[in-house]
């Protein structure tokens, strides 16, 4: 492989891998607190993109119930500049976080309070995911929606430099995705590692009953966890949507599966593992030879399979020690 | 004695059932099925077909329908997958008792659903199936959409006229879509026949959104022309990402990109894409001039190819039904017999449609004379038009 191709693929892989990482962090947070996988996370990812689109554009045009309704009669206040679009992105992610909180109340808490098998909560979240996806289809149709091409200002490659006789080009949106992902990872790392909220979250993750005895409101911190998880999922949805378009209600399904692969690859419940897993899968996909790139999803899962054969606990997961 | 009575009763019941099954009269208004994509990504094409078919229904019924007998279109959503198309066809044939079907939208769906209609002896007119082999599915299958092998090469010839220096070509296609696979074969043959080189051949899926890998390969191959065979959503997205990553050469889009519904996908970056057409609003036939006038009045833009082809599909059915009606009044036909006769009549007739004068060969392949090439010109982020090149 030429150096220019290597650098280009590296950039492409880091950009998409960092999105996988922040998306998978949402899975990881919930798993580390409740020990279950929230299957509705892919649907929350989709919702985040749709919420931001609603704020930034304010009108759906195809064949759902909301067809032709102007949400902002005088044009969206969230369009026209990169700053306003950034604000729409944050609000969209917050709305996705609110939906995740609602999912916790509807799908997880009733099961938890009855001491139900974790598998039931997993199936319940899968049901919620399907309801959300179908609701999106009913309201806004099954079509692709695209953010305005100048959402981040003028569209042009942000960086281009020559290596040998080839030019390496990095899209503005790729840089933004990478930068936002890094900032989010740093903020989350700080919150979890250095703040009271983070300590409380870690205490709940370690032992909910002990945390409760220490005066920590377990239910409240579970809600905070779900909000953070939904926020990250929704943000990832918008980032992917701005890069590639919001590809209909089922947009989050593939990312939901990839997110699962990422957290298993990185090590269940490990935050650094989710980041490492995301980057590994993103880079693996980017380096799939171009003529086989239609099979890149299969490559991601094949890689997962191979790594799990070698390290069943994932890249950064800990070996489970059975107490006897 | 009782046994004899029982046998007689059973025979009577059987006879009544058989007569009910085999002597079904044609309903009035005469139902014609339309099974196209109203949901899924394919709806970007299907919505235009619905509009075209509705235009034909309104216009042809206003002109007396089938020699005074009105007809009605019965719509079923065939979505973008094979199962939905099969269900739509089955509903139209068994529940709605249609005389024939216009549909489905995709060639891939045609290969799955058309055999069902063929076995039930229900004539089908494909409004947009352009893959190789569709008319050969069965005796009851025909199409008004000219095959890609006839239409697509025109786009490459036009690109060479616009830029005679073209030497290296990138070919990209959706490998999970039968039509795109068929179309890319035609494109590749034409590229070779014109003495050009396929420098890179890239595959993708119609469900893909991230084309970074493919685009990177195209840029590294340093090509002068990129040819994209996909559907409106993925194809538009691919065009967008090609331009965003700095590809500056010409782009040819296949028939799946031949819709103004692609404009919101690649927005201003759709500008300059070349697409071969089986239809032009400037086609001088009387039928087309009326169609264009009505369409412009309602939608403030020129009709797209998919709408014109769906209109032509309905028109062919109605004109063939008129010819059948002249032999024996439609209302007196048995439904099964009418379907058989209608299929014969479709293949025998000549039709002056918005596509120009068309007829069919004995296999059901459309015989069409006029083809065009258009280039997309975007006015702003959402509105654009297909400008026809000489």
XYZ file of C-alpha atoms in Angstrom:
714
model
C 0.000 0.000 0.000
C 1.275 3.447 -0.906
C 1.963 5.885 1.931
C -0.712 8.301 0.656
C -3.361 5.549 0.687
C -2.210 4.498 4.146
C -2.548 8.037 5.527
C -5.929 8.550 3.813
C -7.305 5.269 5.175
C -5.906 6.058 8.617
C -7.758 9.393 8.663
C -10.977 7.786 7.384
C -10.717 5.024 9.984
C -10.045 7.398 12.883
C -13.041 9.546 11.948
C -15.566 6.709 11.744
C -13.893 4.774 14.564
C -14.245 7.724 16.937
C -18.001 7.822 16.212
C -18.224 4.104 16.935
C -16.382 4.796 20.179
C -18.732 7.486 21.517
C -21.757 5.468 20.382
C -20.429 2.349 22.112
C -19.708 4.336 25.274
C -23.461 4.706 25.687
C -23.823 0.922 25.636
C -20.914 0.542 28.031
C -22.249 3.022 30.583
C -25.572 1.198 30.858
C -23.897 -2.194 30.899
C -21.479 -1.209 33.641
C -24.332 0.022 35.877
C -27.079 -2.526 35.178
C -25.165 -5.400 33.648
C -27.518 -5.505 30.648
C -27.391 -4.406 27.010
C -29.848 -1.676 26.049
C -30.991 -2.759 22.584
C -32.876 0.501 22.102
C -29.558 2.363 21.887
C -29.494 2.096 18.079
C -32.983 3.638 17.930
C -31.838 6.483 20.225
C -28.908 7.048 17.839
C -31.429 7.383 14.981
C -33.625 9.708 17.028
C -30.688 12.002 17.805
C -30.136 12.539 14.086
C -33.851 13.173 13.463
C -34.128 15.595 16.401
C -31.197 17.628 15.105
C -32.622 17.536 11.576
C -35.957 18.798 12.908
C -34.237 21.700 14.660
C -31.907 22.545 11.775
C -34.368 22.185 8.895
C -37.799 22.227 10.514
C -39.686 20.474 7.758
C -40.173 16.925 6.482
C -41.137 16.485 2.870
C -41.779 12.890 1.966
C -44.675 10.736 3.029
C -45.042 10.598 6.819
C -47.740 12.221 8.933
C -45.517 15.285 9.407
C -45.181 15.815 5.654
C -45.230 19.486 4.744
C -45.685 20.741 8.302
C -43.455 23.727 8.979
C -42.186 23.382 12.533
C -40.672 26.866 12.318
C -42.973 28.957 10.083
C -40.356 31.659 9.481
C -37.416 29.337 8.824
C -35.432 27.429 11.433
C -33.521 29.576 13.937
C -30.975 26.724 14.040
C -29.748 27.050 10.476
C -27.457 29.394 8.664
C -24.303 29.115 10.702
C -22.016 26.456 12.109
C -22.617 27.789 15.646
C -26.405 27.438 15.378
C -26.024 23.999 13.842
C -23.756 23.050 16.747
C -26.459 24.211 19.141
C -29.055 22.135 17.280
C -26.719 19.133 17.574
C -26.400 19.558 21.356
C -30.164 20.041 21.791
C -30.840 17.017 19.581
C -28.484 14.921 21.706
C -30.188 16.201 24.906
C -33.588 15.201 23.485
C -32.166 11.751 22.675
C -30.911 11.603 26.280
C -34.432 12.426 27.506
C -35.829 9.574 25.388
C -33.231 7.223 26.894
C -34.428 8.263 30.376
C -37.983 7.486 29.288
C -36.840 4.076 28.019
C -35.308 3.366 31.416
C -38.584 4.241 33.143
C -40.722 2.188 30.738
C -38.577 -0.787 29.802
C -35.984 -1.318 32.503
C -37.225 -0.048 35.860
C -40.447 -2.126 35.980
C -38.387 -5.246 35.278
C -35.757 -4.311 37.838
C -38.297 -3.606 40.572
C -39.778 -7.078 40.043
C -36.353 -8.675 40.085
C -36.918 -10.044 36.583
C -34.271 -11.929 34.668
C -31.932 -9.493 32.822
C -32.853 -11.264 29.585
C -36.422 -9.943 29.934
C -35.142 -6.359 30.178
C -33.074 -6.957 27.062
C -36.129 -8.216 25.140
C -38.191 -5.337 26.513
C -35.620 -2.807 25.219
C -35.688 -4.547 21.838
C -39.464 -4.017 21.781
C -39.017 -0.323 22.591
C -36.480 -0.036 19.755
C -38.956 -1.465 17.235
C -41.727 0.858 18.457
C -39.429 3.896 18.089
C -38.301 2.904 14.599
C -41.881 2.364 13.445
C -43.003 5.644 15.007
C -40.298 7.474 13.045
C -41.471 5.768 9.864
C -45.086 6.744 10.597
C -44.272 10.382 11.342
C -41.585 11.272 8.811
C -41.598 8.427 6.266
C -38.910 5.946 5.319
C -36.869 8.250 3.126
C -33.341 9.550 3.507
C -33.015 13.033 4.934
C -29.909 15.082 4.380
C -28.645 17.877 6.507
C -28.022 21.092 4.583
C -24.722 20.595 2.785
C -23.469 23.869 4.272
C -24.421 22.860 7.824
C -20.827 23.421 8.920
C -20.370 26.423 6.683
C -18.906 26.205 3.179
C -18.406 22.633 1.955
C -14.866 21.975 0.903
C -12.200 19.562 2.017
C -10.776 20.924 5.258
C -7.283 19.625 4.626
C -5.506 18.372 1.597
C -1.835 17.625 1.346
C 0.414 15.925 -1.156
C 2.210 12.670 -0.423
C 4.269 11.600 -3.419
C 2.101 12.172 -6.484
C -1.190 11.610 -4.614
C -3.300 14.067 -2.643
C -4.679 13.098 0.754
C -8.005 14.792 1.452
C -9.821 15.090 4.758
C -13.407 16.288 4.780
C -14.461 19.063 7.147
C -17.064 16.748 8.588
C -14.424 14.079 9.320
C -12.349 16.549 11.300
C -15.408 17.750 13.191
C -16.448 14.187 14.014
C -12.970 13.375 15.249
C -12.649 16.582 17.297
C -16.117 16.302 18.854
C -15.523 12.658 19.697
C -12.199 13.456 21.388
C -13.795 16.274 23.403
C -16.681 14.011 24.446
C -14.313 11.244 25.494
C -12.234 13.700 27.523
C -15.324 15.202 29.200
C -16.740 11.784 29.990
C -13.373 10.601 31.298
C -13.228 13.649 33.575
C -16.835 13.255 34.789
C -16.427 9.556 35.574
C -12.928 9.819 37.012
C -12.798 13.150 38.784
C -16.249 14.298 39.910
C -18.644 13.355 42.705
C -21.210 12.257 40.149
C -18.585 9.999 38.583
C -17.647 8.520 41.963
C -21.294 7.864 42.732
C -21.771 6.241 39.318
C -18.778 4.011 39.915
C -20.106 3.102 43.355
C -23.479 2.149 41.861
C -21.719 0.122 39.183
C -19.637 -1.689 41.799
C -22.523 -2.553 44.129
C -25.948 -0.883 43.987
C -26.914 -2.143 47.451
C -23.731 -0.802 49.084
C -24.107 2.510 47.239
C -27.657 2.728 48.561
C -26.439 2.161 52.126
C -23.974 5.025 51.600
C -26.887 7.350 50.822
C -26.547 7.340 47.058
C -29.901 7.381 45.261
C -29.381 4.419 42.964
C -32.459 5.124 40.822
C -31.400 8.736 40.262
C -27.921 7.712 39.156
C -29.327 5.061 36.867
C -31.385 7.818 35.238
C -28.262 9.997 34.924
C -26.474 7.058 33.306
C -29.277 6.594 30.790
C -29.308 10.307 30.007
C -25.546 10.294 29.364
C -25.890 7.135 27.289
C -28.724 8.607 25.204
C -26.853 11.889 24.807
C -23.804 10.072 23.435
C -25.947 7.886 21.161
C -27.908 10.869 19.835
C -24.733 12.867 19.280
C -23.188 9.964 17.346
C -26.376 9.798 15.236
C -26.100 13.446 14.269
C -22.385 13.167 13.515
C -22.938 10.189 11.220
C -25.995 11.904 9.703
C -24.027 15.017 8.791
C -21.303 12.911 7.216
C -23.419 10.456 5.264
C -27.103 11.468 5.492
C -29.868 10.239 7.795
C -30.669 6.981 6.059
C -34.236 6.379 7.197
C -35.712 4.942 10.408
C -33.519 1.832 10.276
C -30.413 3.995 10.088
C -29.322 2.989 13.605
C -29.680 -0.773 13.208
C -26.259 -1.396 11.666
C -24.625 1.030 14.084
C -26.402 -0.707 16.961
C -24.861 -4.014 15.921
C -21.458 -2.409 15.381
C -21.669 -0.800 18.814
C -22.231 -4.240 20.294
C -19.205 -5.544 18.436
C -17.166 -2.598 19.714
C -17.975 -3.127 23.402
C -17.458 -6.868 23.228
C -14.186 -6.322 21.379
C -13.007 -3.688 23.848
C -14.182 -5.556 26.913
C -17.683 -5.392 28.379
C -18.086 -2.492 30.782
C -14.656 -1.005 30.041
C -14.712 2.657 28.991
C -11.147 2.659 27.573
C -12.089 -0.659 25.944
C -15.051 0.948 24.149
C -12.747 3.638 22.778
C -10.103 1.117 21.709
C -12.739 -1.200 20.209
C -14.326 1.651 18.243
C -11.027 2.754 16.794
C -9.954 -0.818 15.966
C -13.192 -1.549 14.091
C -13.176 1.836 12.341
C -9.597 1.338 11.193
C -10.232 -2.287 10.191
C -13.120 -1.155 7.977
C -11.097 1.672 6.457
C -8.267 -0.694 5.535
C -10.499 -3.246 3.819
C -9.197 -3.270 0.228
C -11.387 -0.930 -1.799
C -12.698 -3.589 -4.173
C -14.081 -5.539 -1.193
C -15.368 -2.496 0.698
C -18.995 -3.614 0.261
C -18.122 -6.371 2.730
C -16.665 -4.111 5.404
C -19.478 -4.846 7.884
C -18.636 -8.547 7.651
C -14.965 -7.699 8.232
C -15.813 -5.905 11.491
C -17.600 -8.951 12.850
C -15.004 -11.396 11.564
C -12.381 -9.373 13.434
C -14.520 -9.544 16.562
C -14.758 -13.307 16.212
C -10.996 -13.718 15.797
C -10.121 -11.470 18.742
C -12.619 -13.218 21.011
C -11.006 -16.557 20.177
C -7.682 -15.166 21.366
C -8.945 -12.916 24.204
C -12.439 -13.903 25.346
C -12.547 -10.950 27.766
C -11.972 -8.459 24.917
C -9.026 -6.141 24.328
C -9.150 -4.294 27.658
C -11.667 -6.375 29.603
C -10.778 -8.046 32.852
C -10.848 -11.780 33.382
C -13.899 -12.712 35.394
C -12.817 -14.239 38.692
C -15.316 -16.734 39.996
C -15.615 -16.610 43.782
C -16.077 -19.996 45.388
C -80.026 -44.140 -1.737
C -78.583 -41.783 0.833
C -75.160 -42.373 -0.617
C -76.480 -41.454 -4.079
C -78.005 -38.240 -2.672
C -74.747 -37.428 -0.999
C -72.832 -37.921 -4.247
C -75.313 -35.755 -6.167
C -75.113 -33.009 -3.516
C -71.313 -33.139 -3.501
C -71.252 -32.950 -7.301
C -73.624 -29.961 -7.196
C -71.505 -28.168 -4.603
C -68.379 -28.844 -6.655
C -70.068 -27.614 -9.811
C -71.246 -24.399 -8.118
C -67.800 -23.803 -6.589
C -66.132 -24.450 -9.923
C -68.506 -22.123 -11.727
C -67.857 -19.423 -9.115
C -64.114 -19.903 -9.478
C -63.983 -20.004 -13.228
C -66.765 -17.685 -14.286
C -65.733 -14.508 -12.550
C -66.955 -11.437 -14.416
C -64.882 -8.299 -14.867
C -65.800 -5.588 -12.351
C -66.823 -2.066 -13.312
C -64.938 0.262 -13.122
C -62.357 -2.095 -14.620
C -59.557 -2.569 -12.023
C -55.935 -2.191 -13.194
C -53.299 -2.895 -10.533
C -50.346 -0.624 -9.809
C -47.704 -2.206 -7.563
C -44.864 0.271 -7.104
C -42.741 1.451 -4.166
C -44.598 3.885 -1.951
C -42.313 3.347 1.043
C -38.611 2.454 1.597
C -35.654 4.059 -0.168
C -37.133 2.981 -3.491
C -40.091 5.291 -2.817
C -37.914 8.068 -4.252
C -38.666 6.448 -7.632
C -42.061 4.969 -6.784
C -43.620 8.269 -5.792
C -43.027 9.575 -9.305
C -44.608 6.447 -10.749
C -47.718 6.922 -8.600
C -48.058 10.480 -9.891
C -47.643 9.359 -13.532
C -50.180 6.549 -13.168
C -52.719 8.856 -11.477
C -52.336 11.350 -14.331
C -53.104 8.596 -16.831
C -56.148 7.484 -14.817
C -57.597 11.000 -14.698
C -56.810 11.889 -18.308
C -57.844 8.615 -19.956
C -61.058 8.293 -17.917
C -61.941 11.860 -18.931
C -61.548 10.694 -22.538
C -64.156 7.963 -22.132
C -62.080 5.291 -20.388
C -62.520 1.949 -22.179
C -65.029 2.953 -24.875
C -67.375 4.371 -22.245
C -66.581 1.955 -19.411
C -64.509 3.666 -16.698
C -61.417 2.022 -15.228
C -59.814 2.475 -11.805
C -56.250 2.023 -10.610
C -55.793 -0.186 -7.541
C -52.561 0.719 -5.745
C -50.550 -1.667 -3.594
C -47.264 -0.698 -1.971
C -44.500 -2.928 -3.345
C -41.863 -1.115 -1.222
C -38.254 -1.864 -2.189
C -37.924 -5.550 -1.382
C -38.969 -8.784 -3.042
C -41.379 -9.926 -0.318
C -43.420 -6.728 -0.422
C -43.625 -6.938 -4.218
C -44.810 -10.564 -4.035
C -47.475 -9.681 -1.445
C -48.639 -6.709 -3.518
C -48.951 -8.865 -6.641
C -50.830 -11.600 -4.780
C -53.291 -9.120 -3.292
C -53.936 -7.494 -6.654
C -54.469 -10.831 -8.419
C -56.568 -12.689 -5.841
C -58.321 -10.009 -3.766
C -58.662 -7.073 -6.125
C -59.283 -9.151 -9.292
C -57.306 -6.775 -11.493
C -57.099 -7.330 -15.250
C -53.362 -6.567 -15.291
C -50.565 -5.011 -13.248
C -48.214 -2.074 -13.795
C -45.158 -2.759 -11.632
C -42.973 -3.425 -9.742
C -40.445 -0.581 -9.443
C -37.180 -2.554 -9.298
C -35.894 -5.258 -11.652
C -34.852 -7.260 -8.594
C -38.488 -7.290 -7.458
C -39.658 -8.177 -10.967
C -37.581 -11.376 -10.935
C -39.363 -12.374 -7.694
C -42.941 -11.156 -8.244
C -43.500 -11.430 -12.021
C -43.468 -15.258 -12.063
C -46.499 -15.185 -9.717
C -48.472 -13.081 -12.198
C -47.203 -15.203 -15.072
C -48.447 -18.413 -13.421
C -51.834 -16.765 -12.763
C -51.934 -15.616 -16.439
C -52.157 -11.944 -15.457
C -50.422 -9.516 -17.844
C -47.713 -7.353 -16.282
C -46.141 -4.186 -17.679
C -42.869 -3.230 -16.010
C -42.749 0.571 -15.750
C -39.078 0.848 -14.817
C -37.498 -2.623 -14.945
C -34.516 -2.237 -17.232
C -32.358 -5.235 -16.306
C -31.554 -7.905 -18.836
C -34.004 -10.812 -18.848
C -37.174 -9.202 -17.460
C -39.441 -9.798 -20.522
C -38.127 -13.361 -20.674
C -39.556 -14.136 -17.203
C -42.743 -15.360 -18.874
C -45.334 -14.968 -21.625
C -47.378 -12.502 -19.585
C -44.489 -10.178 -18.774
C -43.701 -7.111 -20.874
C -42.161 -3.730 -20.111
C -42.464 -0.150 -21.302
C -39.010 0.709 -19.903
C -36.295 0.322 -22.510
C -33.520 -2.037 -21.373
C -30.404 -0.565 -19.898
C -28.317 -2.134 -22.662
C -30.012 0.192 -25.146
C -30.146 3.366 -23.035
C -26.937 3.425 -20.958
C -24.280 3.535 -23.722
C -25.620 6.922 -24.858
C -24.410 8.495 -21.603
C -20.808 7.348 -22.162
C -20.811 8.536 -25.760
C -22.060 11.944 -24.596
C -19.413 12.130 -21.840
C -16.736 11.494 -24.476
C -18.162 14.270 -26.597
C -18.027 16.662 -23.615
C -14.486 15.617 -22.716
C -12.612 13.772 -25.503
C -9.556 13.386 -23.206
C -11.275 10.789 -21.020
C -9.076 7.684 -20.752
C -9.430 6.189 -17.263
C -12.786 5.280 -15.772
C -14.001 4.313 -12.304
C -17.058 2.077 -12.189
C -19.107 1.853 -8.978
C -22.230 -0.244 -8.508
C -24.658 -1.579 -5.887
C -23.876 -5.273 -5.792
C -27.068 -6.199 -3.901
C -29.398 -4.826 -6.567
C -30.090 -6.907 -9.676
C -30.743 -3.882 -11.852
C -27.508 -2.147 -10.851
C -25.506 -5.327 -11.490
C -27.093 -5.640 -14.918
C -26.586 -1.965 -15.694
C -22.939 -1.910 -14.649
C -22.280 -4.843 -17.010
C -23.598 -2.735 -19.874
C -21.562 0.277 -18.777
C -18.370 -1.777 -18.540
C -18.887 -3.295 -21.984
C -19.440 0.166 -23.440
C -16.338 1.544 -21.684
C -14.228 -1.205 -23.261
C -15.903 -0.802 -26.663
C -15.005 2.891 -26.603
C -11.333 2.048 -25.977
C -11.329 3.310 -22.372
C -9.813 1.606 -19.327
C -11.674 0.610 -16.161
C -9.048 1.716 -13.640
C -11.051 0.782 -10.560
C -14.202 -1.244 -10.035
C -15.965 -0.561 -6.733
C -18.945 -2.301 -5.167
C -21.308 -1.054 -2.487
C -24.716 -1.933 -1.021
C -27.910 0.067 -1.557
C -28.152 0.322 2.242
C -24.654 1.849 2.593
C -24.202 5.425 3.732
C -20.431 5.631 4.200
C -18.622 5.568 0.861
C -15.293 6.902 2.103
C -13.377 3.746 1.123
C -14.795 3.653 -2.401
C -14.239 7.374 -2.933
C -10.664 7.150 -1.680
C -9.993 4.374 -4.202
C -11.491 6.464 -7.006
C -9.308 9.433 -6.076
C -6.203 7.253 -5.911
C -6.951 5.786 -9.354
C -6.808 9.317 -10.787
C -9.702 8.734 -13.198
C -11.358 11.129 -15.654
C -14.850 9.650 -15.404
C -16.861 7.937 -12.646
C -19.897 5.796 -13.506
C -22.379 5.092 -10.716
C -25.060 2.381 -10.860
C -27.231 2.423 -7.779
C -30.524 3.810 -6.523
C -31.401 7.431 -5.830
C -30.545 7.469 -2.132
C -27.227 5.602 -2.145
C -26.232 6.870 -5.584
C -26.935 10.469 -4.590
C -24.982 10.017 -1.386
C -22.053 8.551 -3.306
C -22.060 11.488 -5.732
C -22.089 13.849 -2.750
C -19.122 12.157 -1.096
C -17.165 11.978 -4.371
C -17.485 15.741 -4.739
C -16.872 16.498 -1.060
C -13.622 14.586 -1.153
C -12.503 16.538 -4.166
C -13.282 14.418 -7.249
C -13.535 16.877 -10.133
C -14.076 14.672 -13.198
C -17.324 13.880 -14.982
C -19.880 11.599 -13.300
C -22.388 9.408 -15.132
C -25.395 8.178 -13.176
C -27.416 5.116 -14.092
C -31.173 4.842 -14.351
C -31.578 4.602 -10.570
C -30.305 8.156 -10.269
C -32.708 9.355 -12.932
C -35.024 11.233 -10.593
C -35.324 14.722 -9.172
C -35.721 13.019 -5.779
C -31.954 12.666 -5.868
C -31.551 16.457 -5.640
C -32.181 16.716 -1.867
C -29.633 13.906 -1.355
C -26.571 15.397 -3.071
C -27.972 18.946 -3.226
C -25.697 21.402 -5.076
C -23.147 18.632 -5.576
C -25.526 16.837 -7.986
C -24.613 19.505 -10.515
C -23.183 18.152 -13.765
C -24.140 14.475 -13.355
C -24.911 12.969 -16.771
C -27.826 10.532 -17.092
C -29.120 8.708 -20.148
C -32.877 8.905 -20.526
C -35.624 6.961 -22.221
C -37.830 10.026 -22.008
C -37.675 13.749 -22.686
C -40.343 16.379 -21.968
C -39.563 17.761 -25.421
C -40.671 14.516 -27.135
C -43.065 15.883 -29.781
C -45.852 13.270 -29.626
C -49.323 14.671 -28.946
C -49.733 12.384 -25.933
C -46.538 13.760 -24.413
C -47.423 17.405 -25.011
C -50.724 16.967 -23.152
C -48.977 15.063 -20.346
C -46.233 17.685 -19.980
C -48.741 20.560 -19.964
C -50.876 18.934 -17.243
C -47.828 17.949 -15.183
C -46.280 21.415 -15.345
C -49.578 23.018 -14.360
C -49.793 20.876 -11.232
C -46.147 20.478 -10.150
C -44.449 23.555 -11.666
C -41.713 21.401 -13.185
C -41.113 19.016 -16.085
C -42.256 15.422 -15.616
C -39.495 12.903 -14.826
C -38.891 9.679 -16.765
C -40.400 7.432 -14.098
C -43.700 9.346 -14.167
C -43.810 9.249 -17.985
C -43.122 5.508 -18.065
C -45.818 4.761 -15.472
C -48.241 6.884 -17.499
C -47.285 4.909 -20.610
C -47.842 1.616 -18.749
C -51.401 2.559 -17.795
C -52.045 3.951 -21.293
C -50.956 0.696 -22.959
C -53.342 -1.276 -20.747
C -56.258 1.085 -21.466
C -55.691 1.149 -25.246
C -55.335 -2.644 -25.373
C -58.552 -2.960 -23.326
C -60.311 -0.674 -25.797
C -59.261 -2.968 -28.651
C -60.498 -6.015 -26.719
C -63.757 -4.217 -25.905
C -64.364 -3.588 -29.599
C -64.312 -7.351 -30.179
C -66.617 -8.099 -27.229
C -67.875 -5.717 -24.495
C -65.560 -5.718 -21.471
C -68.398 -6.303 -19.011
C -69.325 -9.594 -20.653
C -65.861 -11.151 -20.443
C -64.872 -13.805 -17.970
C -61.929 -12.361 -15.980
C -59.521 -15.210 -16.772
C -60.319 -15.097 -20.490
C -59.989 -11.329 -20.575
C -56.527 -11.444 -18.996
C -55.371 -13.918 -21.676
C -56.869 -11.854 -24.501
C -55.540 -8.599 -23.057
C -52.013 -10.017 -22.991
C -52.263 -10.969 -26.696
C -53.627 -7.528 -27.549
C -50.860 -5.688 -25.649
C -48.179 -7.433 -27.711
C -50.077 -6.845 -30.974
C -50.672 -3.094 -30.640
C -48.775 0.128 -31.335
C -49.089 2.955 -28.809
C -48.479 6.649 -29.121
C -47.338 7.426 -25.566
C -45.374 10.235 -23.856
C -42.284 8.099 -24.625
C -43.098 8.412 -28.329
C -44.359 5.563 -30.492
C -43.788 2.213 -28.770
C -44.697 -1.396 -29.490
C -43.553 -4.787 -28.207
C -41.713 -7.726 -29.703
C -43.094 -11.228 -29.198
C -41.227 -11.621 -25.882
C -42.700 -8.424 -24.450
C -39.593 -6.267 -24.917
C -40.437 -2.652 -25.662
C -39.547 -1.343 -29.107
C -38.723 2.341 -28.779
C -37.016 4.752 -31.122
C -36.057 7.893 -29.222
C -33.427 8.159 -26.472
C -31.818 11.176 -24.814
C -29.042 12.259 -22.486
C -29.510 14.894 -19.797
C -27.207 16.702 -17.386
C -28.307 17.829 -13.934
C -28.236 21.587 -13.358
C -28.894 22.648 -9.770
C -30.481 26.041 -9.166
C -30.001 25.950 -5.390
C -29.642 23.332 -2.654
C -32.967 21.630 -3.415
C -34.178 22.545 -6.853
C -32.607 21.538 -10.086
C -33.506 20.166 -13.485
C -32.408 17.709 -16.129
C -31.080 19.747 -19.033
C -31.214 17.709 -22.234
C -28.006 17.618 -24.236
C -27.996 17.606 -27.997
